[in-house]
């Protein structure tokens, strides 16, 4: 316990000293300059479970499987830019030139459900967030309180981009509209009656979204802001890496106090809904699509991609 308390005091001391160094003063010495930074993150989500289920589904041809895997890879390997200051940040996917045929509603919808698209704004001082989402051709503005994770500070450290990072873990509630959180159902949950097995035509029936997942984060006290990628925040230093058992978000570049300041502003377009309301809209629509899929004998009613 004594060693743990000394570690906490040490981290707080580092944060205070770094804050004083990074803030600086103006030329007149009467006003503190606003500290700002930019971080680039690479996000990757494993598709091993999906590949396993696809290869075991007799109704999906090898050509279909290859096409699905290529689209999944594009949706699940992304680059994001985080612009942040002491109180707020914006997290946005890096803009890339889309290939012909991919700029359609279905592809954008699935990309959004896999963590891409839109601008994620969070204000850690007010403990609120806002993110614009496009779903089924409609624009939504999800505004809500920032989820507060009960972080457990660990003693383990590692180097990321020249910064000494400390480990923290937490149990995180899962958004039911974030399909990166799909997990294979446990064996006991997949048991079904022979008649039900014959009727099943959707391989996604073998997957589920858990209510909560274990999170591991690595934060740098040398950058004294309690910011991070996506909705992650609340640690005594910028989060440079965060992962669960499927998705890893890793910082690849950091720029502090650049002469060019980014505008950190909350998105404002779209129908305003809470996170719970948005999840319910997505779940309801996906259930409707699933029913249509099954009534059509397993034929999809909406194309994803070209």
Short mmCIF file of C-alpha atoms in Angstrom, two decimals:
data_model
loop_
_atom_site.label_atom_id
_atom_site.label_comp_id
_atom_site.label_asym_id
_atom_site.label_seq_id
_atom_site.Cartn_x
_atom_site.Cartn_y
_atom_site.Cartn_z
CA UNK A 1 0.00 0.00 0.00
CA UNK A 2 2.83 2.41 0.89
CA UNK A 3 4.53 1.74 -2.45
CA UNK A 4 1.22 2.34 -4.28
CA UNK A 5 0.66 5.68 -2.51
CA UNK A 6 4.21 6.81 -3.34
CA UNK A 7 3.57 5.91 -7.00
CA UNK A 8 0.38 7.98 -7.06
CA UNK A 9 2.13 10.97 -5.45
CA UNK A 10 4.94 10.63 -7.99
CA UNK A 11 2.50 10.61 -10.93
CA UNK A 12 0.64 13.65 -9.59
CA UNK A 13 3.92 15.51 -9.13
CA UNK A 14 4.96 14.74 -12.71
CA UNK A 15 1.59 15.92 -14.01
CA UNK A 16 1.81 19.22 -12.11
CA UNK A 17 5.37 19.91 -13.28
CA UNK A 18 4.58 19.05 -16.90
CA UNK A 19 1.45 21.21 -16.80
CA UNK A 20 3.52 24.20 -15.74
CA UNK A 21 6.06 23.57 -18.51
CA UNK A 22 3.47 23.04 -21.26
CA UNK A 23 1.20 25.95 -20.38
CA UNK A 24 3.83 28.67 -20.58
CA UNK A 25 3.09 32.43 -20.51
CA UNK A 26 2.38 35.08 -23.16
CA UNK A 27 4.91 37.73 -24.18
CA UNK A 28 3.37 40.16 -21.67
CA UNK A 29 3.39 37.56 -18.92
CA UNK A 30 -0.18 38.51 -17.98
CA UNK A 31 -2.07 35.71 -19.74
CA UNK A 32 -1.45 31.97 -19.98
CA UNK A 33 -1.29 30.58 -23.49
CA UNK A 34 -3.72 27.80 -24.23
CA UNK A 35 -2.03 24.42 -24.49
CA UNK A 36 -3.09 22.35 -27.48
CA UNK A 37 -1.96 19.12 -29.08
CA UNK A 38 -2.64 16.73 -31.92
CA UNK A 39 -2.36 12.93 -31.88
CA UNK A 40 -2.73 10.42 -34.71
CA UNK A 41 -4.23 7.02 -33.87
CA UNK A 42 -4.37 3.77 -35.84
CA UNK A 43 -7.43 1.65 -35.05
CA UNK A 44 -7.64 -2.06 -35.91
CA UNK A 45 -10.37 -4.55 -35.05
CA UNK A 46 -9.80 -8.29 -35.35
CA UNK A 47 -12.02 -10.15 -37.82
CA UNK A 48 -10.83 -13.65 -36.87
CA UNK A 49 -14.19 -14.63 -35.38
CA UNK A 50 -16.07 -13.33 -38.41
CA UNK A 51 -13.77 -15.20 -40.83
CA UNK A 52 -14.26 -18.40 -38.86
CA UNK A 53 -18.05 -18.15 -39.03
CA UNK A 54 -18.02 -17.17 -42.73
CA UNK A 55 -15.87 -20.15 -43.72
CA UNK A 56 -18.23 -22.46 -41.84
CA UNK A 57 -21.37 -21.15 -43.56
CA UNK A 58 -22.33 -23.27 -46.58
CA UNK A 59 -24.57 -20.55 -48.05
CA UNK A 60 -21.61 -18.16 -48.49
CA UNK A 61 -19.40 -18.87 -51.51
CA UNK A 62 -15.60 -18.31 -51.41
CA UNK A 63 -16.06 -15.27 -53.68
CA UNK A 64 -18.66 -13.78 -51.34
CA UNK A 65 -16.43 -14.47 -48.33
CA UNK A 66 -13.46 -12.74 -49.95
CA UNK A 67 -15.57 -9.71 -50.86
CA UNK A 68 -17.01 -9.46 -47.33
CA UNK A 69 -13.56 -9.78 -45.75
CA UNK A 70 -12.12 -7.01 -47.95
CA UNK A 71 -14.94 -4.64 -47.02
CA UNK A 72 -14.64 -5.53 -43.33
CA UNK A 73 -10.91 -4.82 -43.41
CA UNK A 74 -11.48 -1.36 -44.90
CA UNK A 75 -14.11 -0.58 -42.26
CA UNK A 76 -12.06 -1.92 -39.36
CA UNK A 77 -8.61 -0.49 -40.11
CA UNK A 78 -8.77 3.28 -39.78
CA UNK A 79 -6.68 6.34 -39.00
CA UNK A 80 -8.03 9.03 -36.67
CA UNK A 81 -6.88 12.50 -35.65
CA UNK A 82 -7.36 13.77 -32.09
CA UNK A 83 -7.06 17.52 -31.51
CA UNK A 84 -7.17 18.42 -27.84
CA UNK A 85 -6.61 21.11 -25.24
CA UNK A 86 -7.01 21.11 -21.47
CA UNK A 87 -10.80 20.82 -21.48
CA UNK A 88 -12.04 19.58 -24.87
CA UNK A 89 -11.14 17.48 -27.90
CA UNK A 90 -12.38 16.39 -31.31
CA UNK A 91 -11.69 12.92 -32.69
CA UNK A 92 -12.26 12.41 -36.39
CA UNK A 93 -11.41 9.82 -39.02
CA UNK A 94 -8.69 10.91 -41.42
CA UNK A 95 -10.23 11.84 -44.74
CA UNK A 96 -9.27 9.56 -47.62
CA UNK A 97 -10.22 9.43 -51.29
CA UNK A 98 -12.89 6.75 -51.64
CA UNK A 99 -12.68 4.16 -54.39
CA UNK A 100 -15.40 4.29 -57.08
CA UNK A 101 -18.61 2.62 -55.99
CA UNK A 102 -17.95 2.88 -52.24
CA UNK A 103 -19.53 6.27 -51.69
CA UNK A 104 -23.00 4.98 -50.91
CA UNK A 105 -25.35 4.98 -47.96
CA UNK A 106 -24.88 1.31 -47.09
CA UNK A 107 -21.11 1.52 -46.89
CA UNK A 108 -21.18 4.76 -44.86
CA UNK A 109 -23.76 3.30 -42.49
CA UNK A 110 -21.70 0.19 -41.79
CA UNK A 111 -18.53 2.25 -41.48
CA UNK A 112 -20.24 4.42 -38.86
CA UNK A 113 -21.40 1.33 -36.96
CA UNK A 114 -17.80 0.10 -36.99
CA UNK A 115 -16.48 3.25 -35.30
CA UNK A 116 -15.81 5.45 -38.32
CA UNK A 117 -17.33 8.63 -39.72
CA UNK A 118 -18.50 11.74 -37.93
CA UNK A 119 -16.79 13.96 -35.35
CA UNK A 120 -16.56 12.85 -31.73
CA UNK A 121 -16.39 15.88 -29.43
CA UNK A 122 -15.92 15.59 -25.71
CA UNK A 123 -15.61 18.20 -22.97
CA UNK A 124 -13.94 16.68 -19.92
CA UNK A 125 -14.61 19.78 -17.83
CA UNK A 126 -18.37 19.60 -18.38
CA UNK A 127 -18.23 15.77 -18.69
CA UNK A 128 -20.30 15.74 -21.89
CA UNK A 129 -19.87 14.48 -25.45
CA UNK A 130 -21.46 15.01 -28.85
CA UNK A 131 -21.00 12.92 -31.99
CA UNK A 132 -22.70 13.21 -35.37
CA UNK A 133 -23.84 9.93 -36.92
CA UNK A 134 -25.42 8.96 -40.23
CA UNK A 135 -27.72 5.95 -40.17
CA UNK A 136 -30.06 4.75 -42.91
CA UNK A 137 -29.77 8.08 -44.72
CA UNK A 138 -30.64 10.14 -41.63
CA UNK A 139 -28.35 12.42 -39.64
CA UNK A 140 -28.28 12.15 -35.85
CA UNK A 141 -26.48 14.18 -33.21
CA UNK A 142 -25.85 12.00 -30.18
CA UNK A 143 -25.41 14.19 -27.09
CA UNK A 144 -24.99 12.77 -23.62
CA UNK A 145 -22.88 12.65 -20.45
CA UNK A 146 -19.42 11.13 -20.78
CA UNK A 147 -19.37 7.58 -19.41
CA UNK A 148 -17.18 7.54 -16.31
CA UNK A 149 -14.94 4.48 -16.15
CA UNK A 150 -13.64 3.26 -12.79
CA UNK A 151 -9.99 3.09 -13.81
CA UNK A 152 -7.62 0.89 -11.83
CA UNK A 153 -4.07 2.27 -12.00
CA UNK A 154 -1.48 -0.48 -12.45
CA UNK A 155 2.26 -0.36 -11.82
CA UNK A 156 3.29 -1.71 -15.24
CA UNK A 157 4.93 0.67 -17.74
CA UNK A 158 6.05 0.63 -21.38
CA UNK A 159 7.38 3.05 -23.98
CA UNK A 160 5.11 4.40 -26.74
CA UNK A 161 6.64 6.91 -29.13
CA UNK A 162 9.31 7.96 -26.62
CA UNK A 163 6.82 8.49 -23.77
CA UNK A 164 6.77 6.39 -20.63
CA UNK A 165 3.22 5.11 -20.37
CA UNK A 166 1.46 3.60 -17.37
CA UNK A 167 -1.12 0.83 -17.51
CA UNK A 168 -4.73 1.24 -16.38
CA UNK A 169 -7.66 -1.16 -16.61
CA UNK A 170 -11.42 -0.78 -16.40
CA UNK A 171 -14.73 -2.50 -17.08
CA UNK A 172 -16.62 -0.61 -19.79
CA UNK A 173 -20.36 -0.71 -20.60
CA UNK A 174 -20.85 -1.46 -24.30
CA UNK A 175 -22.81 0.62 -26.78
CA UNK A 176 -25.27 -1.70 -28.52
CA UNK A 177 -24.92 0.32 -31.75
CA UNK A 178 -21.14 -0.24 -31.98
CA UNK A 179 -20.85 -3.43 -34.01
CA UNK A 180 -17.10 -3.73 -33.39
CA UNK A 181 -18.18 -5.32 -30.11
CA UNK A 182 -19.73 -8.37 -31.78
CA UNK A 183 -18.53 -11.52 -30.01
CA UNK A 184 -19.31 -15.16 -30.80
CA UNK A 185 -22.05 -16.51 -28.57
CA UNK A 186 -20.98 -18.82 -25.80
CA UNK A 187 -21.59 -22.50 -26.49
CA UNK A 188 -24.46 -22.78 -24.01
CA UNK A 189 -26.17 -19.73 -25.58
CA UNK A 190 -25.92 -21.25 -29.07
CA UNK A 191 -27.78 -24.45 -28.21
CA UNK A 192 -31.01 -24.58 -30.19
CA UNK A 193 -33.74 -26.97 -31.15
CA UNK A 194 -33.38 -28.90 -34.46
CA UNK A 195 -36.39 -27.06 -35.98
CA UNK A 196 -34.88 -23.67 -35.08
CA UNK A 197 -31.55 -24.70 -36.56
CA UNK A 198 -33.19 -25.54 -39.89
CA UNK A 199 -34.96 -22.18 -40.05
CA UNK A 200 -31.85 -20.13 -39.31
CA UNK A 201 -30.47 -18.45 -42.43
CA UNK A 202 -28.46 -15.58 -40.91
CA UNK A 203 -24.93 -16.45 -39.78
CA UNK A 204 -24.98 -13.34 -37.53
CA UNK A 205 -27.29 -15.32 -35.22
CA UNK A 206 -24.08 -16.88 -33.86
CA UNK A 207 -22.93 -13.47 -32.57
CA UNK A 208 -23.97 -11.17 -29.74
CA UNK A 209 -22.94 -7.85 -28.21
CA UNK A 210 -21.92 -8.19 -24.53
CA UNK A 211 -23.12 -5.71 -21.92
CA UNK A 212 -19.58 -4.84 -20.81
CA UNK A 213 -15.97 -5.52 -21.80
CA UNK A 214 -12.54 -5.30 -20.16
CA UNK A 215 -10.42 -2.34 -21.27
CA UNK A 216 -6.64 -1.88 -21.02
CA UNK A 217 -5.22 1.61 -21.51
CA UNK A 218 -1.72 3.11 -21.52
CA UNK A 219 -1.42 6.80 -20.61
CA UNK A 220 1.46 9.28 -20.60
CA UNK A 221 1.69 11.56 -17.49
CA UNK A 222 4.18 13.71 -19.45
CA UNK A 223 1.20 14.98 -21.46
CA UNK A 224 -1.03 16.20 -18.59
CA UNK A 225 -4.50 16.10 -20.13
CA UNK A 226 -7.18 13.54 -19.22
CA UNK A 227 -8.06 13.00 -22.87
CA UNK A 228 -7.89 10.03 -25.20
CA UNK A 229 -9.30 8.56 -28.43
CA UNK A 230 -13.06 8.13 -28.93
CA UNK A 231 -14.91 8.33 -25.59
CA UNK A 232 -11.90 7.39 -23.46
CA UNK A 233 -10.80 9.89 -20.82
CA UNK A 234 -10.26 10.32 -17.09
CA UNK A 235 -6.62 9.29 -16.61
CA UNK A 236 -3.74 11.52 -15.36
CA UNK A 237 -2.22 11.79 -18.82
CA UNK A 238 -3.07 11.44 -22.51
CA UNK A 239 -4.15 7.90 -23.41
CA UNK A 240 -1.78 6.67 -26.15
CA UNK A 241 -3.12 3.13 -26.45
CA UNK A 242 -6.39 1.45 -25.54
CA UNK A 243 -7.58 -2.06 -26.30
CA UNK A 244 -10.07 -4.80 -25.55
CA UNK A 245 -9.83 -8.35 -26.86
CA UNK A 246 -10.85 -7.27 -30.39
CA UNK A 247 -10.00 -3.60 -31.04
CA UNK A 248 -6.65 -1.84 -30.55
CA UNK A 249 -6.28 1.94 -30.90
CA UNK A 250 -2.61 2.99 -30.92
CA UNK A 251 -1.09 6.47 -31.15
CA UNK A 252 1.48 6.78 -33.96
CA UNK A 253 2.27 10.51 -33.84
CA UNK A 254 2.03 13.43 -31.37
CA UNK A 255 2.48 17.16 -32.00
CA UNK A 256 2.30 19.57 -29.04
CA UNK A 257 1.76 23.34 -29.16
CA UNK A 258 1.96 23.70 -32.92
CA UNK A 259 1.74 27.24 -34.31
CA UNK A 260 -1.35 26.16 -36.26
CA UNK A 261 -4.23 25.76 -33.81
CA UNK A 262 -7.15 23.50 -34.65
CA UNK A 263 -10.72 24.60 -34.00
CA UNK A 264 -12.09 22.36 -31.28
CA UNK A 265 -15.82 22.74 -31.75
CA UNK A 266 -18.76 20.41 -31.12
CA UNK A 267 -20.74 19.18 -34.16
CA UNK A 268 -24.22 20.70 -34.44
CA UNK A 269 -26.03 19.01 -37.35
CA UNK A 270 -28.52 16.20 -37.01
CA UNK A 271 -31.50 15.17 -34.91
CA UNK A 272 -30.50 15.39 -31.25
CA UNK A 273 -30.81 12.09 -29.36
CA UNK A 274 -29.24 10.50 -26.31
CA UNK A 275 -26.91 7.50 -26.63
CA UNK A 276 -29.67 5.20 -25.36
CA UNK A 277 -32.17 6.58 -27.88
CA UNK A 278 -29.70 6.18 -30.75
CA UNK A 279 -28.91 2.59 -29.73
CA UNK A 280 -32.63 1.78 -29.66
CA UNK A 281 -33.12 3.26 -33.16
CA UNK A 282 -30.22 1.20 -34.57
CA UNK A 283 -31.29 -2.03 -32.85
CA UNK A 284 -34.90 -1.67 -34.01
CA UNK A 285 -33.88 -1.03 -37.62
CA UNK A 286 -31.39 -3.89 -37.63
CA UNK A 287 -34.08 -6.24 -36.29
CA UNK A 288 -36.41 -5.15 -39.10
CA UNK A 289 -33.68 -5.82 -41.67
CA UNK A 290 -32.98 -9.20 -40.09
CA UNK A 291 -36.64 -10.19 -40.37
CA UNK A 292 -36.75 -9.09 -44.01
CA UNK A 293 -33.58 -11.10 -44.63
CA UNK A 294 -35.13 -14.26 -43.20
CA UNK A 295 -38.47 -13.78 -45.01
CA UNK A 296 -36.57 -13.42 -48.26
CA UNK A 297 -35.01 -16.85 -47.81
CA UNK A 298 -31.65 -15.49 -46.73
CA UNK A 299 -31.35 -12.92 -49.49
CA UNK A 300 -30.15 -9.50 -48.24
CA UNK A 301 -32.41 -6.53 -48.94
CA UNK A 302 -29.65 -3.94 -48.86
CA UNK A 303 -26.27 -3.93 -50.53
CA UNK A 304 -23.14 -2.92 -48.63
CA UNK A 305 -20.43 -1.53 -50.88
CA UNK A 306 -20.36 -1.90 -54.65
#
